[in-house]
mmCIF file of N, CA, C and O in Angstrom:
data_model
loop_
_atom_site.group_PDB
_atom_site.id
_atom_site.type_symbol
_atom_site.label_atom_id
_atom_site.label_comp_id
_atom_site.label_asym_id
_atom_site.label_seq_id
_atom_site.Cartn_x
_atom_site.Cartn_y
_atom_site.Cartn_z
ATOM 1 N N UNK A 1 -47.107 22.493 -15.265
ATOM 2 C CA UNK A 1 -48.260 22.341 -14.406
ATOM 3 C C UNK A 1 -49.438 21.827 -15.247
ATOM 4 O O UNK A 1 -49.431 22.187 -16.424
ATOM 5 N N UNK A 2 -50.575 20.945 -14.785
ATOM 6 C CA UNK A 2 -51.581 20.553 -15.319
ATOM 7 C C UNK A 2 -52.676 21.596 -15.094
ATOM 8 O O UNK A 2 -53.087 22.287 -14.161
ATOM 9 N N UNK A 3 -52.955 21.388 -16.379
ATOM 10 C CA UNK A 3 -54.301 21.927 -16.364
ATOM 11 C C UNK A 3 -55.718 21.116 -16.458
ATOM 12 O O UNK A 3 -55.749 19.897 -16.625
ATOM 13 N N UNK A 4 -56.761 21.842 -16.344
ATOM 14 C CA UNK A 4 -57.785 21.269 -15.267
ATOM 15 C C UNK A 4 -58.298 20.454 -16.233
ATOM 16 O O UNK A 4 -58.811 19.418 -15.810
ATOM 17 N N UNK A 5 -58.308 20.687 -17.787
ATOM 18 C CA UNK A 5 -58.578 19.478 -18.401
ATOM 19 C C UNK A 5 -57.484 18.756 -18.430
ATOM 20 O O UNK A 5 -58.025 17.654 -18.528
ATOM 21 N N UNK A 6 -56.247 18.506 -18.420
ATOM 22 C CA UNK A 6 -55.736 17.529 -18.182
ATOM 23 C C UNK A 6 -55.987 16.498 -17.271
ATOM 24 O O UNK A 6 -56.076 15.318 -17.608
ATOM 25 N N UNK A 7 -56.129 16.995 -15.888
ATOM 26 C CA UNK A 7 -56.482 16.250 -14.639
ATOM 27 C C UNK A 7 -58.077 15.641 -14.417
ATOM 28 O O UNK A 7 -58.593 14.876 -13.603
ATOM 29 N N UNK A 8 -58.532 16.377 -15.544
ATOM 30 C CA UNK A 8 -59.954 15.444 -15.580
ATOM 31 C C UNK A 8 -59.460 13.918 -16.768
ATOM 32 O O UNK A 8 -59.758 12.726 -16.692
ATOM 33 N N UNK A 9 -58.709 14.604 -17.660
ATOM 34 C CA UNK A 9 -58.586 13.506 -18.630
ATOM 35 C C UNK A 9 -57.352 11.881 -17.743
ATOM 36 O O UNK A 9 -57.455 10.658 -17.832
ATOM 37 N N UNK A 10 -56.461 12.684 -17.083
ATOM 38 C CA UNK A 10 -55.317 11.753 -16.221
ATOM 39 C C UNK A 10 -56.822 10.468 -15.285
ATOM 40 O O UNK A 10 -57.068 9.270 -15.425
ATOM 41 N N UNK A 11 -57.318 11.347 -14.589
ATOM 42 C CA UNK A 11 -58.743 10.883 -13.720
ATOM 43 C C UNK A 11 -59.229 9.637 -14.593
ATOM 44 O O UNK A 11 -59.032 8.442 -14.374
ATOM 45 N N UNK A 12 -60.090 10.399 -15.905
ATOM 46 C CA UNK A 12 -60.464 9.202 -16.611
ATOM 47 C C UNK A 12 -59.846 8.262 -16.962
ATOM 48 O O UNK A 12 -60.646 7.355 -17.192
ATOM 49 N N UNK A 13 -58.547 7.864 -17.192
ATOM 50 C CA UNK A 13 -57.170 7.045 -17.608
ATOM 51 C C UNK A 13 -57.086 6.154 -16.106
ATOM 52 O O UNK A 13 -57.100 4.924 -16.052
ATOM 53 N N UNK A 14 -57.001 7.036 -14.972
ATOM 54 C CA UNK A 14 -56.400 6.182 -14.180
ATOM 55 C C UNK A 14 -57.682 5.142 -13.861
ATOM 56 O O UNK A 14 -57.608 3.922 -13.715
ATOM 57 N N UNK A 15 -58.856 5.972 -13.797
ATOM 58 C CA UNK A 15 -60.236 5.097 -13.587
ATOM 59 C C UNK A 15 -60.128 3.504 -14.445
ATOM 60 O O UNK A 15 -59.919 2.388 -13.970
ATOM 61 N N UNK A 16 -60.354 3.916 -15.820
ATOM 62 C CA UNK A 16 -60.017 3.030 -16.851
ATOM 63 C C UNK A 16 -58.679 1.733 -16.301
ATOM 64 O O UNK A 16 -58.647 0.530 -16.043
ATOM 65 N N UNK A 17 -57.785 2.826 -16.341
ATOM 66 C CA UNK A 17 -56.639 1.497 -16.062
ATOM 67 C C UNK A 17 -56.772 0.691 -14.925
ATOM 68 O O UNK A 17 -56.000 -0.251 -14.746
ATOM 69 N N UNK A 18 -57.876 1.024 -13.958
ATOM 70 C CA UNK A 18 -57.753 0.723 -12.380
ATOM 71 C C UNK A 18 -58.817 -0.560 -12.734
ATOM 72 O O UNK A 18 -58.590 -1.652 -12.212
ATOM 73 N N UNK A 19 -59.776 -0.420 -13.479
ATOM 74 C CA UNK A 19 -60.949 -1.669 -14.028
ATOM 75 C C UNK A 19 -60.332 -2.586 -14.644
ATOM 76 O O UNK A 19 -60.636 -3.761 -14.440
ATOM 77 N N UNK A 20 -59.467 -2.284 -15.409
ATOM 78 C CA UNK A 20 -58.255 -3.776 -15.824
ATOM 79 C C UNK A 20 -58.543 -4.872 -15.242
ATOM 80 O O UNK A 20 -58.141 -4.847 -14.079
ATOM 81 N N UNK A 21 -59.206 -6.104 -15.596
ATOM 82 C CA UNK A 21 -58.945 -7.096 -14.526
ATOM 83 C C UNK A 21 -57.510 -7.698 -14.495
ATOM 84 O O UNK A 21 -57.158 -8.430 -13.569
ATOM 85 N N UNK A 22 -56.803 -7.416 -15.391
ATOM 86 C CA UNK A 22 -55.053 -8.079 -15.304
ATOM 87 C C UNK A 22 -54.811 -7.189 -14.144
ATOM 88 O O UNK A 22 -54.414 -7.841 -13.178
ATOM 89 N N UNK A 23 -54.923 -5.830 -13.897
ATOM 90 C CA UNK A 23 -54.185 -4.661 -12.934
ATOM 91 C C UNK A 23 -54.703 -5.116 -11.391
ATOM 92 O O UNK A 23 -55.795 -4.924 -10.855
ATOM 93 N N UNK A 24 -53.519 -5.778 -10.901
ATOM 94 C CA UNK A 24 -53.838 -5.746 -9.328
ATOM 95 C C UNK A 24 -53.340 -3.942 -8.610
ATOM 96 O O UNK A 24 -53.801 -3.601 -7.521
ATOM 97 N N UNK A 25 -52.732 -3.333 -9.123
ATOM 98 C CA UNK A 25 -52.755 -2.122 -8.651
ATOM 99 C C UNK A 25 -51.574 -0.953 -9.247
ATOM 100 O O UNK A 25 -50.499 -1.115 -9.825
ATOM 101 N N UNK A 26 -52.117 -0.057 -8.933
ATOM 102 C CA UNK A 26 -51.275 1.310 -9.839
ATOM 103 C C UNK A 26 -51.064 2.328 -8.779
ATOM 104 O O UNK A 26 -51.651 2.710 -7.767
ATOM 105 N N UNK A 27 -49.427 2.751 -9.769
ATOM 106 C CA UNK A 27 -48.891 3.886 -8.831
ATOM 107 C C UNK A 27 -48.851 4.933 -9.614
ATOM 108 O O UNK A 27 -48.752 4.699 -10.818
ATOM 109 N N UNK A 28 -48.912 6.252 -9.197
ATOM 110 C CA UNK A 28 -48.442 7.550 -9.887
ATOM 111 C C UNK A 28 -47.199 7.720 -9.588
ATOM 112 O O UNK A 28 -46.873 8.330 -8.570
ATOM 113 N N UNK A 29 -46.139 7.096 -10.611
ATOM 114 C CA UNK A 29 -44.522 7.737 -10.256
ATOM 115 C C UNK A 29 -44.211 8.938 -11.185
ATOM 116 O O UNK A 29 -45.028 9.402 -11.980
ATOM 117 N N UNK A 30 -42.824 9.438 -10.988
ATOM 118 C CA UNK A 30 -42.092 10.396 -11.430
ATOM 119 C C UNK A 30 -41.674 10.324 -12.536
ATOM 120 O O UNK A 30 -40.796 9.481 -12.720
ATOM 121 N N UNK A 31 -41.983 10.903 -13.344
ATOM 122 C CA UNK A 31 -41.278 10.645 -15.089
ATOM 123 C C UNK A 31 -39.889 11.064 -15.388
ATOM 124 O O UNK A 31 -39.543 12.232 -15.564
ATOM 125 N N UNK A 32 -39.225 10.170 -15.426
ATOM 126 C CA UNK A 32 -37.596 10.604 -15.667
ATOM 127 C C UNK A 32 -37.631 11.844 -16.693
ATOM 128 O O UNK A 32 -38.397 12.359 -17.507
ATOM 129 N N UNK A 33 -36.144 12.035 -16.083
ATOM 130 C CA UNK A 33 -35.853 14.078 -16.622
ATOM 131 C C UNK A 33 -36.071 13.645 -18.424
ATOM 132 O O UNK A 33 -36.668 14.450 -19.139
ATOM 133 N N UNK A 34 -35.575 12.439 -18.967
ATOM 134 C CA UNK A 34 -35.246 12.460 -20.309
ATOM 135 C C UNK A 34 -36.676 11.904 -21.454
ATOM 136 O O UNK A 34 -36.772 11.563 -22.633
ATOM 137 N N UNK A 35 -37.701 12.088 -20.163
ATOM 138 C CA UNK A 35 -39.483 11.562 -20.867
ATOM 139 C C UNK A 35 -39.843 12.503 -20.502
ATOM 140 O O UNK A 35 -39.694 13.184 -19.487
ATOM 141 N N UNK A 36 -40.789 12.606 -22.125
ATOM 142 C CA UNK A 36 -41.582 13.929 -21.812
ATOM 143 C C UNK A 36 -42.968 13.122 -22.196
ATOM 144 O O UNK A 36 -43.206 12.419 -23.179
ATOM 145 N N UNK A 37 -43.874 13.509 -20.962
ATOM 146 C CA UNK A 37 -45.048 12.421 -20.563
ATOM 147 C C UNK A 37 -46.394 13.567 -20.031
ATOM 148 O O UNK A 37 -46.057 14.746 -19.921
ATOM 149 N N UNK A 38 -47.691 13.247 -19.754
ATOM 150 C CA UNK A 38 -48.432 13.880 -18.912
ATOM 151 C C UNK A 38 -48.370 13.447 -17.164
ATOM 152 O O UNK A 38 -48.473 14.133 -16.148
ATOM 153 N N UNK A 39 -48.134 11.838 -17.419
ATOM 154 C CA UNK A 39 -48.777 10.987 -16.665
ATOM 155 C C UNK A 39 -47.252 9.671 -16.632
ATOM 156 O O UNK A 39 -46.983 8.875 -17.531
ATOM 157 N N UNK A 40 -46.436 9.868 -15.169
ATOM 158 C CA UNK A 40 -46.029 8.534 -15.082
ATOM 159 C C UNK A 40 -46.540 7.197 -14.171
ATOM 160 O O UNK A 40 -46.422 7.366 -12.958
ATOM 161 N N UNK A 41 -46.906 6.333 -14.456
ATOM 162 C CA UNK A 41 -47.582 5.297 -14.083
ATOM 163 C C UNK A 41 -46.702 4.231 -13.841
ATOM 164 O O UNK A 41 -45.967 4.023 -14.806
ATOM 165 N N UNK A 42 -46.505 3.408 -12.789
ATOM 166 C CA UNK A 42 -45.833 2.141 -12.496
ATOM 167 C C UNK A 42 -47.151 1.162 -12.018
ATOM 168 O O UNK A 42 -47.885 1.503 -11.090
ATOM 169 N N UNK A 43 -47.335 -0.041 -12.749
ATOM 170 C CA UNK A 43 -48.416 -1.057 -13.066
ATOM 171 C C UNK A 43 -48.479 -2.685 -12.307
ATOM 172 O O UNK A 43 -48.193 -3.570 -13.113
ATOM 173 N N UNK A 44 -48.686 -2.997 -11.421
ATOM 174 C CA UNK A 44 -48.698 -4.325 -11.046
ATOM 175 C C UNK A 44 -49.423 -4.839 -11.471
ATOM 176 O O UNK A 44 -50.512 -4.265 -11.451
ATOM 177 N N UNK A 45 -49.378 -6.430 -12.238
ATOM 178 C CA UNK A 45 -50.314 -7.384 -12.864
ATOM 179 C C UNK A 45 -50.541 -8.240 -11.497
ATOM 180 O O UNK A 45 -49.968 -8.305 -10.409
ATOM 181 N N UNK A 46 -51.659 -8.860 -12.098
ATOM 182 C CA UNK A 46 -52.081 -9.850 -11.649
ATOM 183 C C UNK A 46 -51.127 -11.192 -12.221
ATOM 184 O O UNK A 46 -50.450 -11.152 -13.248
ATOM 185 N N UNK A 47 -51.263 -12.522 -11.185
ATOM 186 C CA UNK A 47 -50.420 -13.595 -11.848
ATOM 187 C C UNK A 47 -51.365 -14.053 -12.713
ATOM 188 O O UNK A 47 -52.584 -14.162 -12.576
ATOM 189 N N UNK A 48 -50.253 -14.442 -14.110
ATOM 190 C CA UNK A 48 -50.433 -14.817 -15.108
ATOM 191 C C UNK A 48 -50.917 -13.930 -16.253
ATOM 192 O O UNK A 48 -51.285 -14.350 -17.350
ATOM 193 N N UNK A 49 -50.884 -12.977 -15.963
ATOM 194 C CA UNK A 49 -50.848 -11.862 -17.103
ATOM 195 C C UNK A 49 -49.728 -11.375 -17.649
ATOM 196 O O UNK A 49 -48.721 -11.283 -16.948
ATOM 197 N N UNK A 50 -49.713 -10.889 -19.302
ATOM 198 C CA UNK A 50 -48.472 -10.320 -19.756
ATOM 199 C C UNK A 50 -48.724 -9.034 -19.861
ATOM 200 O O UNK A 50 -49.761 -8.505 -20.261
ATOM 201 N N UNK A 51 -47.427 -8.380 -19.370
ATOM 202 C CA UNK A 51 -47.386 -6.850 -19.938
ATOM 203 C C UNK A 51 -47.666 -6.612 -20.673
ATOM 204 O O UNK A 51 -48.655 -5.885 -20.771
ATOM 205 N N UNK A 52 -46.810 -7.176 -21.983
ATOM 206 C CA UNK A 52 -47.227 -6.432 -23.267
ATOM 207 C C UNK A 52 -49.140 -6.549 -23.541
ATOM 208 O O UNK A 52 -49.571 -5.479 -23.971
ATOM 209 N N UNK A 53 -50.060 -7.459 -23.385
ATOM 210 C CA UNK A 53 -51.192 -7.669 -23.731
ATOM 211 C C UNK A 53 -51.552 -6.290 -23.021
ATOM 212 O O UNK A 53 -51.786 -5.243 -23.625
ATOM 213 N N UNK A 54 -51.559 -6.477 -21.516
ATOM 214 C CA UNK A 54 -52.225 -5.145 -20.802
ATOM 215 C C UNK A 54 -51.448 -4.003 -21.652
ATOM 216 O O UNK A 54 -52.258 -3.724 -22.536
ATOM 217 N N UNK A 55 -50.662 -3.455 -21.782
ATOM 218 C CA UNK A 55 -49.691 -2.344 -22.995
ATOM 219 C C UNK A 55 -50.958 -2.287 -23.761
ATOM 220 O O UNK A 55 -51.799 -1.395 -23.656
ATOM 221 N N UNK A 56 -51.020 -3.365 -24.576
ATOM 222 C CA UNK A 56 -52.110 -2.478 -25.590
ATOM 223 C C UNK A 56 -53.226 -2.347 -25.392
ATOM 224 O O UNK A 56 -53.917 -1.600 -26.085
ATOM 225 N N UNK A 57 -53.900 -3.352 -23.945
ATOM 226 C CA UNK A 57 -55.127 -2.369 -23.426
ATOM 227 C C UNK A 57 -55.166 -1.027 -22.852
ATOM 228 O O UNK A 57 -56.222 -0.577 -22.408
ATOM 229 N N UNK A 58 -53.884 -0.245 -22.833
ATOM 230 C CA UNK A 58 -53.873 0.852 -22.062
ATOM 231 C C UNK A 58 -53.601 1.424 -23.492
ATOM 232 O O UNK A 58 -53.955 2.598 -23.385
ATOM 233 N N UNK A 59 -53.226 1.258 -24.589
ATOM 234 C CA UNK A 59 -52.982 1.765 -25.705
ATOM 235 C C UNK A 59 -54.326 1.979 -26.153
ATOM 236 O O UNK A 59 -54.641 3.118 -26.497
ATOM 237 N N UNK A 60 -55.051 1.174 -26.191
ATOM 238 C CA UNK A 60 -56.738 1.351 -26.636
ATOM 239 C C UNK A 60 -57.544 2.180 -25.560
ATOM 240 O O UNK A 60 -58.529 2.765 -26.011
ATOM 241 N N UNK A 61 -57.235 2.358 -23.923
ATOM 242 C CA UNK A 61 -57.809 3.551 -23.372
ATOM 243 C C UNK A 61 -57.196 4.917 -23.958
ATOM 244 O O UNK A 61 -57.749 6.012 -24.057
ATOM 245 N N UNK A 62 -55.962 4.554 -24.299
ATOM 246 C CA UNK A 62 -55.760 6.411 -24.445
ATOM 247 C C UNK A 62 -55.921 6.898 -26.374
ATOM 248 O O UNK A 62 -55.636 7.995 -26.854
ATOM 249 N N UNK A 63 -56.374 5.857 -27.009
ATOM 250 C CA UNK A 63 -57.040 6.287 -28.622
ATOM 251 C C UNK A 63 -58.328 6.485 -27.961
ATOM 252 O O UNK A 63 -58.844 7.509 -28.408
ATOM 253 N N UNK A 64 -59.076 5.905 -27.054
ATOM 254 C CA UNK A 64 -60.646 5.884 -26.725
ATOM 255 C C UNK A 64 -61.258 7.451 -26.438
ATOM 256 O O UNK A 64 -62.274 8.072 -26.750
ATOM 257 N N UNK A 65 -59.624 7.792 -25.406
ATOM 258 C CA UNK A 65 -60.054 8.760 -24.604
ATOM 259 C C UNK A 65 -59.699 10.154 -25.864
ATOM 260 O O UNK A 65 -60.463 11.118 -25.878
ATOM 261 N N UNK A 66 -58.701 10.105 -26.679
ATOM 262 C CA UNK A 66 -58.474 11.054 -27.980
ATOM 263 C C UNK A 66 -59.713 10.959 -28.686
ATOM 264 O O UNK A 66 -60.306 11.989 -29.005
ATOM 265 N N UNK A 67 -60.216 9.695 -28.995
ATOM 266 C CA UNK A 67 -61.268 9.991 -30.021
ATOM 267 C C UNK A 67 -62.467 10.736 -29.750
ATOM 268 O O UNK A 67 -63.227 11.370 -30.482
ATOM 269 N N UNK A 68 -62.441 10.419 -28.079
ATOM 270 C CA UNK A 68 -63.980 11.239 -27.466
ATOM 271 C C UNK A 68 -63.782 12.814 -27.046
ATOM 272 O O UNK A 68 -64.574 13.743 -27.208
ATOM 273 N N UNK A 69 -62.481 12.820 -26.457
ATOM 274 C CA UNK A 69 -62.355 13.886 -26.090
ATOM 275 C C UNK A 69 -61.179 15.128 -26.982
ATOM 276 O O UNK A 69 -60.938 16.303 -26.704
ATOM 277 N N UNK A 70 -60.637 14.219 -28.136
ATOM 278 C CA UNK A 70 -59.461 15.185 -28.837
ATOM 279 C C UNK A 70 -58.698 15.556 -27.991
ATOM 280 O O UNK A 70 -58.536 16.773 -27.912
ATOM 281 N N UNK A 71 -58.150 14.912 -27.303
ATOM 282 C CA UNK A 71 -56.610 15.149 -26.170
ATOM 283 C C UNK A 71 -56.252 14.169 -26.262
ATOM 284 O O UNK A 71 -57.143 13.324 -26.349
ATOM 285 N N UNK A 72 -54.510 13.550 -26.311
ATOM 286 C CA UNK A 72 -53.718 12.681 -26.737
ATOM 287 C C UNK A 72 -53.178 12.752 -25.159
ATOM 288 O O UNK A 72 -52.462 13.723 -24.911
ATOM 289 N N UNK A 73 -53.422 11.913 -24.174
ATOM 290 C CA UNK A 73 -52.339 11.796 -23.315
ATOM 291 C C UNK A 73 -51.000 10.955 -23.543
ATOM 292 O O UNK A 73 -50.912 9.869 -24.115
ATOM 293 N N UNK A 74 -50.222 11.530 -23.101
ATOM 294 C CA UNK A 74 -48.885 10.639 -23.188
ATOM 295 C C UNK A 74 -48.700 10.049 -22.112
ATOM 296 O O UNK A 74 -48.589 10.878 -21.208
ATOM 297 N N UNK A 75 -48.581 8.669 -21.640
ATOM 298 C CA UNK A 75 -48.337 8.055 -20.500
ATOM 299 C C UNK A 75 -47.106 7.239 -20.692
ATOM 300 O O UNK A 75 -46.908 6.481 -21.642
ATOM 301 N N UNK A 76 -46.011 7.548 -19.344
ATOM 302 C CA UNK A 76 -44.930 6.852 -18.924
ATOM 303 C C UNK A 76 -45.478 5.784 -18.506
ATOM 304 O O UNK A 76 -46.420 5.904 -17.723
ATOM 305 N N UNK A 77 -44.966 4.232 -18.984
ATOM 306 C CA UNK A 77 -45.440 3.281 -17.789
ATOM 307 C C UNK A 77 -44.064 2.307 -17.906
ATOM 308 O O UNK A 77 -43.314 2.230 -18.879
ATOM 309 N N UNK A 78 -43.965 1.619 -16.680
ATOM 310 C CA UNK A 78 -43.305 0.519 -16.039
ATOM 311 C C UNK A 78 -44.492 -0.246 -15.312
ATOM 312 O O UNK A 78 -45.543 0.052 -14.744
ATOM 313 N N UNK A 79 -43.590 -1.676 -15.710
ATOM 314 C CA UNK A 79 -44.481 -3.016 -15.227
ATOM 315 C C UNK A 79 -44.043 -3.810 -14.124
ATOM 316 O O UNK A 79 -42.885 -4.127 -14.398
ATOM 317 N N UNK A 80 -44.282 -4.176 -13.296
ATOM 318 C CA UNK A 80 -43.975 -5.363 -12.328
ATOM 319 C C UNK A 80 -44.784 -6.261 -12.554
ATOM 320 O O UNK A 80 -45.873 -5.870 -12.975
ATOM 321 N N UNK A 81 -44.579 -7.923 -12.361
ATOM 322 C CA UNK A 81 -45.457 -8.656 -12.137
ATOM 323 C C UNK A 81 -45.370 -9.202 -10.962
ATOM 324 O O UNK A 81 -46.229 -10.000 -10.587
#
């Protein structure tokens, strides 16, 4: 179960990832039994964007969000374009 700082920190992440201008839109999915995650996320780009680039902008929200707040989220993600 999450706790209430978690779900403030998931909040700030999804905010963040939702301002993406590559991200036409985000889902909260289910994290397979064999990931151990806070947060599973499935990601639609916009055309002409690459996954991997957006990957490491979501890699730089969640060092942003450790460095300010000292919590490491772990996020599951899958991409569609």
């Amino acid at each position: 179960m999450a706790t209430v700082k978690n779900i403030i920190l998931i909040t700030e992440f999804l905010d963040k990832v939702s301002n993406l201008k590559e991200v036409e839109d985000r889902k909260i999915i289910n994290i397979p039994d064999d990931v151990e995650a806070d947060i599973g996320l499935k990601i639609k780009l916009k055309k002409g964007y690459d996954w991997l680039d957006v990957q490491h902008k979501i890699n730089d929200i969640i060092w942003e969000i450790f460095e300010n707040k000292g919590e490491l989220l772990a996020v599951y993600e899958e991409f569609e374009e």
